[in-house]
Structures are given as C-alpha cells and as structure tokens.
Coordinates of C-alpha atoms in Angstrom, one line a residue:
M22 CA 0.0 0.0 0.0
K23 CA 1.4 3.4 -1.0
I24 CA 0.7 6.4 1.3
S25 CA 1.1 9.8 -0.2
C26 CA 0.0 13.3 0.5
S27 CA -2.7 13.0 -2.0
T28 CA -4.2 10.1 0.0
K29 CA -6.8 11.2 2.4
V30 CA -5.5 8.9 5.1
L31 CA -2.9 11.6 5.8
L32 CA -5.1 14.7 5.3
R33 CA -6.2 16.8 8.2
V34 CA -6.7 13.9 10.5
S35 CA -5.6 16.2 13.4
L36 CA -5.5 19.9 14.1
I37 CA -2.5 19.3 16.4
Y38 CA 1.0 19.4 14.9
F39 CA 3.7 17.1 16.1
F40 CA 7.5 17.0 15.9
C41 CA 10.2 14.9 17.4
A42 CA 12.9 16.4 19.5
G43 CA 16.0 17.4 17.6
S44 CA 16.3 18.5 14.0
T45 CA 13.9 17.6 11.2
S46 CA 16.4 15.0 10.1
G47 CA 16.3 13.3 13.4
Y48 CA 14.7 10.2 12.0
T49 CA 18.1 8.7 11.2
S50 CA 18.1 6.8 14.5
E51 CA 18.9 3.1 14.8
V52 CA 15.2 2.2 14.5
L53 CA 15.2 3.4 10.8
K54 CA 18.1 1.4 9.6
N55 CA 16.1 -1.3 7.8
V56 CA 13.1 0.9 6.8
Q57 CA 12.7 1.7 3.1
V58 CA 11.3 5.2 2.6
T59 CA 10.4 6.4 -0.8
V60 CA 8.8 9.6 -2.0
D61 CA 6.0 9.6 -4.5
T62 CA 7.2 12.5 -6.7
S63 CA 4.0 12.3 -8.8
A64 CA 1.8 12.9 -5.8
S65 CA -0.4 16.0 -6.1
Q66 CA 0.2 18.8 -3.6
L67 CA -3.2 20.4 -4.3
N68 CA -4.8 18.9 -1.2
C69 CA -2.1 20.4 1.1
T70 CA -2.0 24.0 -0.2
S71 CA -4.6 25.3 2.3
E72 CA -2.5 24.1 5.2
N73 CA -0.1 27.0 5.4
N74 CA 2.9 26.0 7.4
T75 CA 3.5 28.6 10.1
T76 CA 6.5 26.9 11.6
E77 CA 9.8 27.7 9.9
S78 CA 11.3 24.4 10.9
H79 CA 8.7 22.4 9.1
K80 CA 8.8 24.0 5.7
S81 CA 10.3 20.8 4.2
F82 CA 7.2 18.8 5.0
L83 CA 4.5 18.4 2.5
C84 CA 1.5 18.1 4.8
P85 CA 2.2 19.8 8.2
S86 CA -1.0 18.6 9.9
L87 CA 0.6 15.2 10.4
Q88 CA 4.1 16.2 11.3
A89 CA 4.7 13.0 13.4
A90 CA 4.2 11.0 10.2
L91 CA 5.3 13.5 7.5
Q92 CA 8.8 12.0 7.1
L93 CA 6.9 9.0 5.9
T94 CA 4.7 10.8 3.4
G95 CA 4.6 8.9 0.2
S96 CA 6.3 5.9 1.8
T97 CA 5.6 2.3 1.1
G98 CA 4.2 -0.1 3.8
R99 CA 1.6 -0.5 6.4
C100 CA 0.8 2.6 8.4
C101 CA -0.7 2.8 11.9
Y102 CA -1.5 6.1 13.5
H103 CA -2.1 6.8 17.2
Y104 CA -3.3 10.2 18.3
F105 CA -4.3 11.9 21.5
I106 CA -6.6 14.7 20.3
S107 CA -8.9 17.2 21.9
F108 CA -11.3 19.5 20.0
R109 CA -13.5 22.4 21.3
H110 CA -16.3 23.8 19.2
T111 CA -17.4 27.4 18.7
P112 CA -20.6 28.4 16.8
S113 CA -20.3 27.7 13.0
S114 CA -22.3 28.4 9.9
G115 CA -22.0 27.9 6.1
G116 CA -20.7 24.4 6.4
F117 CA -17.6 25.4 8.3
V118 CA -16.6 24.6 11.8
H119 CA -14.3 26.7 14.0
F120 CA -11.9 24.6 16.1
I121 CA -9.6 25.7 18.9
T122 CA -6.9 23.2 19.7
E123 CA -5.6 22.8 23.2
P124 CA -2.0 22.1 24.3
I125 CA -1.7 18.5 25.1
V126 CA 1.1 15.9 25.6
T127 CA 0.7 13.6 22.6
S128 CA 2.4 10.5 21.3
A129 CA 2.2 9.5 17.7
S130 CA 3.7 6.5 16.0
V131 CA 3.9 5.2 12.5
T132 CA 4.6 1.6 11.9
L133 CA 6.2 0.5 8.6
N134 CA 7.3 -2.8 7.2
S135 CA 11.0 -3.4 7.2
G136 CA 12.4 -3.0 3.8
G137 CA 8.9 -2.4 2.4
S138 CA 8.0 -6.0 3.0
E139 CA 4.9 -7.4 4.6
S140 CA 6.6 -8.4 7.9
D141 CA 9.1 -7.4 10.5
N142 CA 7.4 -4.2 11.5
V143 CA 9.4 -1.4 13.1
T144 CA 8.1 1.7 14.9
I145 CA 9.0 5.3 14.8
S146 CA 7.7 7.3 17.8
C147 CA 7.4 11.0 18.7
H148 CA 6.8 11.9 22.3
I149 CA 6.8 15.7 22.2
A150 CA 3.9 17.6 20.9
Q151 CA 3.6 21.3 20.3
E152 CA 0.6 23.3 19.4
I153 CA 1.3 25.5 16.4
L154 CA -2.2 26.1 15.2
T155 CA -4.7 27.9 17.6
K156 CA -7.6 28.9 15.5
R157 CA -8.7 27.7 12.1
T158 CA -11.8 27.3 9.9
L159 CA -11.9 24.0 8.0
D160 CA -14.4 22.2 5.8
L161 CA -15.5 19.3 8.1
K162 CA -15.9 16.8 5.3
Y163 CA -12.1 16.3 5.2
I164 CA -11.6 16.0 8.9
L165 CA -11.1 12.5 10.4
Y166 CA -11.6 10.7 7.1
F167 CA -9.8 7.4 6.3
N168 CA -10.0 5.5 3.1
S169 CA -8.5 2.1 2.4
S170 CA -6.1 2.1 5.3
L171 CA -4.7 -1.1 6.6
Y172 CA -4.5 0.1 10.3
V173 CA -6.4 3.0 12.0
N174 CA -5.8 3.2 15.7
F175 CA -7.1 6.1 17.9
R176 CA -6.7 6.4 21.6
I177 CA -8.3 9.0 23.9
L178 CA -10.0 10.8 21.1
K179 CA -12.3 13.6 22.3
I180 CA -14.8 15.2 19.9
E181 CA -17.4 17.5 21.3
Q182 CA -20.2 19.6 19.8
V183 CA -19.5 19.0 16.1
E184 CA -22.2 19.8 13.7
I185 CA -22.2 18.5 10.1
T186 CA -24.0 20.8 7.7
N187 CA -24.1 21.0 3.9
S188 CA -21.4 18.3 3.4
T189 CA -21.9 15.7 0.7
F190 CA -20.1 12.4 1.4
S191 CA -20.2 9.2 -0.6
Y192 CA -20.3 5.8 1.1
F193 CA -22.4 7.0 4.0
K194 CA -19.9 9.8 4.7
E195 CA -22.0 11.9 7.1
A196 CA -20.5 11.1 10.4
V197 CA -18.1 13.2 12.4
F198 CA -15.5 10.3 12.4
D199 CA -15.6 8.4 9.2
I200 CA -13.6 5.3 8.4
H201 CA -14.1 3.6 5.0
N202 CA -12.8 0.3 3.7
C203 CA -10.0 0.1 6.4
Y204 CA -8.6 -3.2 7.6
N205 CA -8.0 -3.1 11.4
V206 CA -9.8 -0.3 13.3
T207 CA -9.3 0.4 17.0
I208 CA -10.8 3.3 18.9
S209 CA -10.3 3.3 22.6
E210 CA -10.9 5.6 25.6
S211 CA -12.6 8.1 23.4
F212 CA -15.5 10.5 23.9
F213 CA -18.1 11.4 21.3
K214 CA -20.5 14.0 22.5
S215 CA -23.4 16.1 21.0
N216 CA -22.5 15.4 17.3
R217 CA -25.1 15.8 14.6
G218 CA -25.6 14.0 11.3
T219 CA -28.2 16.4 9.9
G220 CA -28.8 14.7 6.6
I221 CA -29.4 17.8 4.5
T222 CA -27.2 16.8 1.7
K223 CA -28.2 15.7 -1.8
R224 CA -28.5 12.1 -0.7
S225 CA -30.0 12.3 2.8
Y226 CA -30.9 8.6 2.8
R227 CA -27.3 7.3 2.4
G228 CA -26.7 6.7 6.1
N229 CA -26.6 9.9 8.2
T230 CA -24.8 8.3 11.1
G231 CA -24.6 10.7 14.1
S232 CA -21.0 10.4 15.3
L233 CA -18.9 7.4 14.2
S234 CA -19.3 5.6 10.9
I235 CA -17.2 2.5 9.8
T236 CA -18.2 1.3 6.4
Y237 CA -17.2 -1.4 3.9
N238 CA -18.8 -0.7 0.5
H239 CA -18.1 -1.0 -3.2
V240 CA -15.0 -3.1 -2.6
E241 CA -13.4 -5.0 -5.4
T242 CA -12.7 -8.7 -4.6
G243 CA -9.4 -9.0 -2.8
S244 CA -8.9 -5.2 -2.2
I245 CA -9.3 -5.7 1.6
P246 CA -7.5 -8.7 3.3
G247 CA -9.6 -11.3 4.9
N248 CA -11.0 -11.0 8.4
P249 CA -11.1 -7.2 9.1
M250 CA -11.2 -6.4 12.8
I251 CA -13.1 -3.5 14.4
T252 CA -12.6 -2.8 18.1
I253 CA -14.4 0.0 20.0
K254 CA -13.2 -0.1 23.6
S255 CA -13.9 2.1 26.7
C256 CA -15.6 4.8 24.7
R257 CA -18.5 7.1 25.6
F258 CA -21.2 8.2 23.2
I259 CA -23.3 10.9 24.7
N260 CA -26.2 13.0 23.1
N261 CA -25.3 12.2 19.5
S262 CA -28.0 12.4 16.8
A263 CA -28.6 10.8 13.4
A264 CA -31.4 13.0 12.2
A265 CA -32.8 14.0 8.8
T266 CA -34.1 17.1 7.2
T267 CA -37.7 17.8 8.0
S268 CA -38.5 19.2 4.6
L269 CA -37.7 17.1 1.5
K270 CA -37.7 18.1 -2.2
S271 CA -37.9 15.7 -5.1
S272 CA -34.6 17.1 -6.3
D273 CA -32.9 15.9 -3.0
Q274 CA -32.9 12.3 -4.3
V275 CA -33.7 11.2 -0.7
F276 CA -35.0 7.9 -1.8
A277 CA -31.8 6.9 -3.6
R278 CA -31.1 3.1 -3.2
G279 CA -34.1 2.8 -0.9
I280 CA -32.1 3.3 2.3
L281 CA -33.7 4.8 5.2
T282 CA -32.3 7.9 6.8
G283 CA -30.9 8.6 10.2
R284 CA -29.3 5.3 11.4
G285 CA -26.9 4.9 14.2
G286 CA -27.2 7.9 16.5
A287 CA -24.0 7.1 18.2
M288 CA -22.2 4.8 15.8
A289 CA -22.7 2.4 12.9
V290 CA -20.9 -0.4 11.1
F291 CA -22.0 -0.9 7.5
A292 CA -20.7 -4.1 5.9
R293 CA -22.0 -4.2 2.3
E294 CA -20.9 -5.6 -1.0
N295 CA -18.3 -8.4 -1.1
V296 CA -16.5 -8.0 2.2
F297 CA -15.8 -11.2 4.1
N298 CA -15.6 -12.3 7.7
I299 CA -15.7 -9.0 9.6
S300 CA -15.3 -9.1 13.4
V301 CA -16.8 -6.3 15.5
L302 CA -16.0 -5.9 19.3
I303 CA -17.7 -3.2 21.3
T304 CA -16.6 -3.4 24.9
D305 CA -16.8 -1.3 28.1
C306 CA -18.7 1.5 26.3
E307 CA -21.4 3.8 27.4
F308 CA -24.3 4.9 25.0
K309 CA -26.4 7.6 26.6
E310 CA -29.1 9.9 25.2
N311 CA -28.4 9.2 21.6
Y312 CA -31.0 9.6 18.9
A313 CA -31.7 8.2 15.4
R314 CA -34.6 9.3 13.3
S315 CA -35.2 5.8 12.0
Y316 CA -33.1 3.0 13.4
A317 CA -30.6 2.4 16.3
G318 CA -30.3 5.3 18.6
G319 CA -27.2 3.7 20.0
A320 CA -25.3 1.3 17.7
Y321 CA -26.3 0.1 14.3
I322 CA -24.7 -3.0 12.7
L323 CA -25.5 -4.1 9.2
F324 CA -24.0 -7.4 7.9
N325 CA -24.2 -8.6 4.3
G326 CA -24.5 -12.2 3.2
Y327 CA -20.8 -12.8 2.5
G328 CA -18.7 -15.0 4.7
H329 CA -19.0 -15.3 8.5
H330 CA -19.4 -11.9 10.3
V331 CA -19.3 -11.8 14.1
A332 CA -20.3 -9.0 16.4
L333 CA -19.8 -9.0 20.2
V334 CA -21.1 -6.3 22.4
Q335 CA -20.1 -6.8 26.0
Q336 CA -20.0 -4.9 29.3
C337 CA -21.8 -1.9 27.8
Y338 CA -24.4 0.5 29.2
F339 CA -27.3 1.7 27.1
K340 CA -29.4 4.4 28.7
S341 CA -32.1 6.8 27.4
N342 CA -31.4 6.2 23.7
H343 CA -34.2 6.8 21.2
A344 CA -35.0 5.5 17.7
G345 CA -38.0 6.6 15.7
E346 CA -38.4 3.1 14.2
G347 CA -36.4 0.1 15.6
G348 CA -33.6 -0.5 18.1
G349 CA -33.4 2.3 20.7
G350 CA -30.2 0.8 22.1
I351 CA -28.9 -1.6 19.4
L352 CA -30.1 -2.7 16.0
V353 CA -28.5 -5.5 14.0
L354 CA -29.5 -6.4 10.5
G355 CA -28.3 -9.5 8.8
T356 CA -28.9 -11.1 5.4
K357 CA -28.3 -14.6 4.1
G358 CA -25.3 -16.2 5.9
S359 CA -24.7 -19.9 5.7
R360 CA -25.5 -23.0 7.7
E361 CA -21.8 -23.9 8.0
S362 CA -20.6 -20.4 9.1
P363 CA -23.6 -18.2 10.2
H364 CA -23.3 -14.6 11.2
I365 CA -23.3 -14.4 15.0
F366 CA -24.4 -11.5 17.1
Q367 CA -23.7 -11.7 20.9
V368 CA -24.6 -9.4 23.7
K369 CA -23.1 -10.1 27.1
N370 CA -23.1 -8.4 30.5
C371 CA -24.9 -5.3 29.2
T372 CA -27.5 -3.1 30.8
F373 CA -30.3 -1.5 28.8
H374 CA -32.3 1.2 30.7
D375 CA -35.0 3.6 29.7
N376 CA -34.5 3.2 25.9
K377 CA -37.4 3.9 23.4
A378 CA -38.3 2.8 19.9
T379 CA -41.3 1.5 17.9
L380 CA -39.7 -1.9 17.6
G381 CA -37.3 -3.4 20.1
A382 CA -36.8 -0.3 22.3
A383 CA -33.7 -1.8 23.9
L384 CA -32.4 -4.3 21.3
Y385 CA -33.7 -5.2 17.8
Y386 CA -32.2 -8.1 15.8
S387 CA -33.7 -8.6 12.3
I388 CA -32.5 -11.1 9.7
N389 CA -33.6 -12.0 6.2
L390 CA -32.5 -15.6 5.8
D391 CA -33.5 -16.4 2.2
G392 CA -34.1 -20.1 2.6
G393 CA -33.4 -20.8 6.3
R394 CA -29.7 -20.1 6.6
S395 CA -28.8 -20.0 10.2
N396 CA -27.8 -16.6 11.5
R397 CA -27.8 -16.4 15.3
A398 CA -28.2 -14.0 18.2
H399 CA -27.0 -14.8 21.7
I400 CA -27.9 -12.6 24.7
A401 CA -26.5 -13.5 28.1
D402 CA -26.2 -12.0 31.6
C403 CA -28.0 -8.8 30.6
V404 CA -30.4 -6.5 32.4
F405 CA -33.3 -4.8 30.6
T406 CA -35.2 -2.2 32.7
N407 CA -37.7 0.6 32.1
N408 CA -37.6 0.4 28.3
S409 CA -40.7 1.4 26.4
L410 CA -42.4 1.6 23.1
L411 CA -43.1 5.0 21.5
S412 CA -46.7 3.8 21.0
E413 CA -48.3 1.0 23.0
H414 CA -50.5 0.2 20.0
D415 CA -48.0 0.2 17.2
G416 CA -44.9 -1.9 17.8
F417 CA -43.6 -4.8 19.7
G418 CA -40.7 -6.2 21.7
V419 CA -39.7 -3.3 24.0
A420 CA -37.0 -5.2 25.7
I421 CA -35.9 -7.5 22.9
A422 CA -37.3 -7.9 19.4
V423 CA -36.0 -10.7 17.3
D424 CA -37.6 -10.7 13.8
I425 CA -37.0 -13.4 11.2
A426 CA -38.0 -13.1 7.5
D427 CA -37.6 -16.3 5.6
N428 CA -39.2 -18.5 3.0
F429 CA -38.8 -21.6 5.2
E430 CA -41.0 -24.6 4.9
E431 CA -40.4 -26.3 8.2
K432 CA -39.6 -25.3 11.8
E433 CA -36.2 -26.8 11.8
S434 CA -35.0 -24.2 9.3
F435 CA -35.3 -21.5 12.0
P436 CA -32.0 -20.2 13.4
V437 CA -31.6 -20.8 17.1
N438 CA -31.3 -17.6 19.2
T439 CA -30.5 -17.8 22.9
I440 CA -31.2 -15.8 26.0
S441 CA -29.6 -16.8 29.2
N442 CA -29.4 -15.5 32.8
C443 CA -31.2 -12.2 32.0
L444 CA -33.4 -9.9 34.0
I445 CA -36.2 -8.2 32.0
A446 CA -38.1 -5.8 34.3
N447 CA -40.4 -2.8 34.2
N448 CA -40.6 -2.7 30.4
T449 CA -43.7 -2.2 28.3
A450 CA -43.7 -5.2 25.9
G451 CA -41.9 -8.5 25.2
I452 CA -40.0 -10.7 22.8
V453 CA -41.4 -11.7 19.4
N454 CA -41.2 -13.5 16.1
A455 CA -38.2 -15.9 16.6
R456 CA -37.0 -19.2 17.8
V457 CA -35.5 -18.5 21.2
V458 CA -33.6 -20.8 23.5
L459 CA -33.9 -19.8 27.2
S460 CA -31.3 -21.1 29.6
G461 CA -30.0 -20.4 33.1
R462 CA -32.3 -18.1 35.2
I463 CA -34.5 -15.7 33.3
S464 CA -36.8 -13.3 35.2
F465 CA -39.6 -11.2 33.6
I466 CA -40.7 -8.8 36.4
N467 CA -43.3 -6.0 36.4
N468 CA -43.5 -5.6 32.6
T469 CA -46.7 -4.1 31.1
A470 CA -48.2 -4.1 27.6
V471 CA -51.6 -4.3 25.9
D472 CA -50.9 -8.0 25.3
G473 CA -47.9 -10.2 26.1
A474 CA -46.2 -8.0 28.6
A475 CA -43.3 -10.4 29.1
M476 CA -43.2 -12.4 25.9
Y477 CA -45.2 -11.7 22.7
L478 CA -44.8 -14.5 20.1
L479 CA -45.9 -14.1 16.5
L480 CA -46.3 -16.4 13.5
F481 CA -44.2 -19.6 14.1
S482 CA -42.2 -18.3 17.1
Q483 CA -41.1 -20.9 19.6
I484 CA -39.5 -20.9 23.1
Q485 CA -37.0 -23.7 23.5
L486 CA -36.2 -24.7 27.1
S487 CA -32.7 -25.8 28.0
D488 CA -32.0 -28.3 30.7
N489 CA -31.8 -26.7 34.1
V490 CA -33.6 -23.5 33.0
H491 CA -35.7 -21.6 35.6
I492 CA -38.0 -18.9 34.3
L493 CA -40.0 -16.5 36.5
F494 CA -42.9 -14.4 35.4
K495 CA -43.8 -12.0 38.2
G496 CA -46.0 -8.9 38.4
N497 CA -46.6 -8.6 34.6
K498 CA -49.7 -6.8 33.4
G499 CA -51.7 -6.9 30.2
R500 CA -55.2 -7.5 28.7
Y501 CA -54.5 -10.9 27.1
G502 CA -51.6 -13.0 28.2
A503 CA -49.9 -10.9 30.9
S504 CA -46.9 -13.3 30.8
I505 CA -47.0 -15.0 27.4
F506 CA -49.1 -14.1 24.4
V507 CA -49.0 -16.5 21.4
G508 CA -50.4 -15.3 18.1
A509 CA -49.6 -18.5 16.1
F510 CA -51.4 -19.5 13.0
P511 CA -53.8 -22.5 13.4
L512 CA -52.1 -25.6 11.9
V513 CA -53.5 -28.5 9.9
E514 CA -54.7 -31.6 11.7
V515 CA -51.7 -33.6 10.5
F516 CA -49.6 -32.1 13.2
R517 CA -51.7 -33.9 15.8
Q518 CA -50.6 -37.2 14.3
I519 CA -46.8 -37.1 14.7
P520 CA -44.8 -38.4 17.7
Y521 CA -43.7 -34.9 18.7
N522 CA -45.0 -31.5 17.5
P523 CA -42.3 -29.0 16.6
Q524 CA -45.0 -26.4 16.1
C525 CA -45.8 -25.9 19.7
F526 CA -44.7 -22.5 21.1
L527 CA -42.9 -24.5 23.9
A528 CA -40.3 -27.2 23.2
L529 CA -37.5 -28.9 25.0
E530 CA -34.1 -28.2 23.4
S531 CA -32.3 -31.4 24.5
S532 CA -35.0 -33.9 23.4
K533 CA -37.6 -34.0 20.7
T534 CA -39.2 -37.2 21.9
L535 CA -39.4 -36.7 25.7
P536 CA -43.1 -35.9 26.4
P537 CA -43.9 -32.7 28.3
Y538 CA -45.1 -34.5 31.5
R539 CA -41.4 -35.7 31.9
W540 CA -39.7 -32.3 31.2
A541 CA -39.4 -31.8 34.9
E542 CA -36.8 -34.6 34.9
K543 CA -34.6 -32.1 33.1
N544 CA -34.9 -29.6 36.0
V545 CA -37.1 -27.2 34.0
T546 CA -39.5 -24.9 35.8
I547 CA -41.7 -22.0 34.7
R548 CA -43.3 -20.1 37.6
F549 CA -46.0 -17.5 37.4
E550 CA -46.5 -15.1 40.4
G551 CA -48.8 -12.1 40.8
N552 CA -49.4 -11.5 37.1
S553 CA -52.6 -9.7 36.1
A554 CA -54.7 -9.9 32.9
W555 CA -58.3 -9.9 31.7
F556 CA -57.7 -13.4 30.3
G557 CA -54.6 -15.6 30.7
A558 CA -52.4 -14.2 33.5
A559 CA -50.0 -17.0 32.5
V560 CA -50.6 -17.8 28.9
Y561 CA -53.0 -16.6 26.2
T562 CA -52.8 -18.3 22.8
T563 CA -54.7 -18.8 19.6
S564 CA -54.8 -22.5 20.3
F565 CA -53.2 -25.1 22.5
A566 CA -54.0 -27.7 19.9
T567 CA -50.7 -26.9 18.3
C568 CA -49.0 -28.5 21.3
S569 CA -50.6 -31.8 20.6
W570 CA -48.5 -34.8 21.7
I571 CA -48.9 -38.5 21.0
G572 CA -45.7 -39.8 22.5
F573 CA -45.2 -43.6 22.7
Q574 CA -45.3 -43.3 26.5
F575 CA -48.4 -41.1 26.4
I576 CA -51.8 -42.7 26.9
E577 CA -54.2 -41.8 24.1
S578 CA -54.3 -38.6 22.2
F579 CA -53.4 -35.1 23.5
D580 CA -56.1 -33.3 25.4
E581 CA -55.8 -29.5 25.7
I582 CA -57.1 -29.6 29.2
L583 CA -53.9 -31.4 30.3
F584 CA -51.7 -28.5 29.2
S585 CA -51.9 -26.5 32.4
D586 CA -51.1 -29.6 34.3
W587 CA -47.6 -30.0 32.7
P588 CA -45.4 -30.4 35.8
I589 CA -43.0 -27.7 34.6
F590 CA -45.7 -25.0 35.4
N591 CA -46.0 -23.6 38.9
V592 CA -48.9 -21.1 39.1
S593 CA -49.3 -19.3 42.4
S594 CA -52.7 -18.3 43.7
D595 CA -52.1 -14.6 43.4
N596 CA -52.3 -14.5 39.6
E597 CA -55.4 -12.4 38.7
N598 CA -57.7 -13.0 35.7
S599 CA -60.1 -10.1 36.1
A600 CA -62.7 -11.2 33.5
F601 CA -63.6 -14.3 35.5
K602 CA -65.8 -14.3 38.5
D603 CA -63.3 -16.7 40.2
R604 CA -60.5 -14.5 39.0
Y605 CA -57.9 -16.2 41.2
N606 CA -58.6 -19.7 40.0
Q607 CA -55.2 -21.0 38.8
E608 CA -56.8 -22.8 35.9
N609 CA -58.0 -19.5 34.5
S610 CA -54.4 -18.4 33.9
F611 CA -54.3 -20.5 30.7
V612 CA -56.7 -19.3 28.1
T613 CA -57.2 -19.6 24.3
E614 CA -59.1 -17.8 21.7
S615 CA -62.8 -18.7 21.4
V616 CA -63.7 -21.8 19.6
Q617 CA -67.5 -21.5 20.0
L618 CA -70.2 -19.1 21.2
N619 CA -72.9 -20.0 23.7
V620 CA -76.1 -18.0 23.1
N621 CA -79.1 -18.1 25.4
E622 CA -81.6 -17.5 22.6
T623 CA -81.3 -18.2 18.9
A624 CA -84.2 -15.8 18.1
L625 CA -85.8 -13.0 19.9
S626 CA -89.2 -11.5 19.3
G627 CA -91.3 -9.0 21.2
W628 CA -93.2 -5.7 21.0
P629 CA -92.1 -2.1 20.9
G630 CA -90.7 -1.0 24.2
Q631 CA -90.1 -4.5 25.5
K632 CA -86.6 -5.0 27.1
L633 CA -84.9 -8.1 25.7
T634 CA -81.7 -9.7 27.0
L635 CA -79.3 -11.7 24.7
S636 CA -76.5 -13.5 26.6
I637 CA -73.5 -14.5 24.5
T638 CA -70.5 -16.2 26.0
A639 CA -67.3 -17.0 24.1
I640 CA -65.8 -20.4 25.0
D641 CA -62.2 -21.4 24.6
E642 CA -60.6 -24.8 24.2
F643 CA -60.8 -25.5 27.9
S644 CA -64.6 -24.9 27.8
K645 CA -64.1 -21.8 29.8
P646 CA -65.2 -18.2 29.0
T647 CA -62.7 -16.1 27.0
G648 CA -62.6 -12.8 25.3
S649 CA -63.7 -12.5 21.7
L650 CA -64.7 -9.8 19.2
I651 CA -68.3 -10.2 18.1
R652 CA -70.0 -8.3 15.3
F653 CA -73.7 -7.6 15.3
A654 CA -75.7 -6.8 12.2
F655 CA -79.4 -5.8 12.1
V656 CA -81.2 -7.7 9.3
P657 CA -84.8 -6.4 8.8
N658 CA -87.6 -8.9 8.1
N659 CA -89.9 -7.3 5.6
N660 CA -92.7 -9.8 6.4
Q661 CA -93.0 -8.6 10.0
V662 CA -93.5 -5.3 11.7

C-alpha cells in the first residue's frame, strides 16, 4: 500500500501538529536502519495547499498537519496512526466549523514494514507535541476521514459539539468520524458528544450516522485482506444524533437506493458488498441519550451475506437512547449467511435502561435468511429495565425484538437464538417472532403491555427450554396473556398425528421425543407469580392444539385440558384474571381464543318498548369463558312489523 500526501489517510486527521525532539532530520536513528522510505514524486500537492505552514522548521514537510508522520509521506508499507486529540467547538455556519486546539502531551507513532516487505514491523515514535495552530476554519468533510487504510488506531480521542451541515459524502460519509474500507480499526478511551448528522445533503438517505461511521462498501474482490477487525473499547457516546431534514424536495434524491435515513445515532458499522468475515468488538462502552430518526439510537450494525461476520457487544451500558423506528439501544440487520458459518451476534453483561423505539426499544435483531440459513443471536447475563415503546398500540418487543424473515418450509429451518441469565423488568412489551432458547435463570418482572407484557410470540415463534432452566414471570400486566401471548397460525390436523410436535410454542431443546409430562426430569421450571390480565395471566394463545402430543409413552391422544397440568408449570394463587368471577382460580391463567359461542336464545321476538336480553359467551378450548370480538348486524324482516 502506498501512502502519499494526496491520499486522504494523511489529510487533516488532526489539528494538532507534532514534531520529534531534535532537527527535522532526526529520524536517522537506529530504528530506521532497515526501513525503506520512498517519495512519490507524482503525488499532487493540491490537497495540502490550504494548510499553510506557520512553523519555519517544518517547511520541508509536504502536509504539516501530520508532522509526526510526515517523514513517511509517500512511503511504502503498512501505516498505523495513534493520536491523542482534543477539540473544542465554537458556533459555526455555512458548512464550516471553528476549532480551537488545546496544548496536550501527545504521542504519535507510525509503523512501517521493514524493507517495504509485509513483515518485521518497526516503529517510529514521537513523544513531544507542540501546538502550532490555535484557530482555524476548515471544511468538516475532510476531517477524520480514512480511506482504504490497513490500520487505523485512535486512543483518547475527544470530539465534542461537532455539527455537520451541507457536506456531501459518498459511502455514508455523514458522520463526524468516518472510516471507510479500512482493515484493522481500533478506537479506545474516546469520547463522542453532541455530534449531529443532519442529513441535509443531496443524498439524505445514504446513512446519516450521528457520530462514528465505519463502512465497507463497493469493494473489489481482494482489495481488503480477509478478516477485518473493528474494536471499540472504553468509549463514551453521549447525546449524538442521526437525524434527517424535516423538509424534502424531489430534487434531493432522498430515496436513492431505498435506504432509510438517520441510522446509528452514536455509531454504525455498515458491511456491504463483497466484504468477508468482519469481526466487531464493542466493549466497556457507554451509550447515553443518543437519537436516530429511523433505526438504532445507540449502535447500528449491518452485515451482508458474505462470509462469516461476528459482532460481540459486552459490558456496555445503554441508557435513554431513542430511535424513531427500531432498536433504541442496538439494532442488528443481517442477510443470508450460511449453515456452516452463520453470522453471529452476541450481547453479554450489558445493561439497557430507559430506551425507546417503535420496535425493540432496547435491542432489535432482524435477519432475512433467504431459505433458512442459520444466522444467530445470543444474549446472556444482561439487564433490561424501564424500556418502552413509542406507542403501545404500534410496535412490539420493547426489551428485545428478534424478527426473522424467511421462506422456510419447516420449523427446523429456523436459526436458534439464545437468551440466558437475564433480568427483564419494568418494560412495556416482550420478545417476538423468533425461535429463542432460554437457559439459566430468566426473570420477567413488572412488565406491562396491551398483550404479552413479558413475551409476545408471533407467527411460528417458539420458546425452547434448555435443561436446568428456571423462568420466573412476576407482576406482569396486560389484557391478554400478561406473561406470554402467542399469536400463532392454526395448523393443519396432521400435526396432531406425529410423535412430537415442533410447532408448539414450547419445546425442550435437548430432546424431541421426551413428552412434556417428563420435562421436569430435566430440571425445567416455569413459575407465574402475581401477574394480572383480563384473560390468561400466565398464557393466552390462539390454540393449545398446536401443542398436541402423541408420545409412545403417552396414553391416548393429547387433550388440551392437560396443558396447564404439565409439571414444569408452577402457578401461584395470586395471579389475577379479572374477566372471571373466580379470578384467582389458577386454571383460568391458561386461556385460548374462542372456539365457540354460547347464546341463550337463537331468536328474539317482542313488541315495541319491550326489554330483551341476549346473553353471548365466548368459550375457549378449555370450555371456559374467554374474550372475543363479536360483530352484530341488524337484518330487517320485511314480512313482520
């Protein structure tokens, strides 16, 4: 890789100038003996002309804004830059930002390959920094921009109060800190505060990340080595915003490529085109009060269908982030993948508190499998508290929303997602539309929603129970299914005639043939305490018939009435089903949709002014009253008055 002044990797990365002690020829130390340094005499100096050199001792350098690396300008090899930078912001207008640099002690290093080869790296270090630029107005689009670099490493980077206006970037270049098609990226101990991706450029729908954007896009095969690594460590993202213009014109081309605007209020990783095997590590970071107009108030991760991408978010804190559509804290989108090497998304030891969105207020994981390829999400040892939907009527999955789009034909094509040892409390909705394995100890406490306050399962969703799993539903509130709401499609009768039914919303992970009345042998328990609903404080479902079971050790066919007697269930007497007269009857905590209507009269007749009473009762699969929508239509009889 050849680095020259005309390459934006070396342009205006910092507003701090560096020099090493001694003369400008001081780089002839022992460490440079085996380093090949060449000058690209054909490199254009046009990009450097606006950086007027005010220090006499540095006139010989082509680009003075990177004086720690300027001896290497145009050199051959792999380059790695380390900076300690601080920016302050003063009011700006017209697309320009005024910066004031502060005196700081800085170390900068550039690593080159010995002899221009691909190995035996040596390092040149500068330990003395001197501020030589105090005030300057610069076009923000050229600040902190990296393109096709092999290594980009920033430590203790501080960027505050930066506003992007009237800047047109390609490849989603609308973040304050923009890294594009770079191999190894490390950002640690850095602070991103009150940055704005306003999205008022000609292509407002190209990304509009609020603060940090790392993208892989339009890459020719082989132009980036395999297995790029992104590490974001010990960083803080506070009050950043990925917004969009409120007034759009047809000339703005805002619908170009059909990409929604305002994604990743704090940061985003976009892996598109043919980029293979990307690894993302976000660890020990804080995301607080960030906003995205559409998706991911905190962190947005987009994986393409090439190779095996892995993202791990661990020991992070997401508080009061807000997304207009999905993923107030985190949103992950994945496509395709493969059965042999699926994309994997992991969240460990994280806390999500007071985040908001329409879908998945804390965390939203959405994948399009295209034929059942097995991408996976694993969530472990996390706490989800006080997260809420923007509207209680439009949306789902306030704590976690896992959404799968697939043209599958059988249940086994579902990818397996796992949730283990998590606390989900004081939220306003549940988990939806996925095959989820629950393990360890899972607690759903004091969640509220219209339906399915703790878990809301749609379509062919399924909860798989690991051995030794203990699940507690306590103090959840909703109209139908305070703990679990199942909105599954009714299935054909053939599913009642197989040894085990993979279409039930509950399944045992370790055995397909062990009948439910023996699941307690695997140390599996589900306890319901103090939940409150109109119908189904424990479970409300379209039908329990989908859980039919004709095991070879089971006597006769499945009877829905036996479902609530599965030994894994423990229903306390304080669960309330307010639509029943005997509201604290434990059996009333399991309710289905109506399967028939009981009417006291099939026909009513009388005279004007007479009061008539028609009693209609909806009956569920357990032969108990249930809720149902009933439509009445008046049909006049022309033969009678």
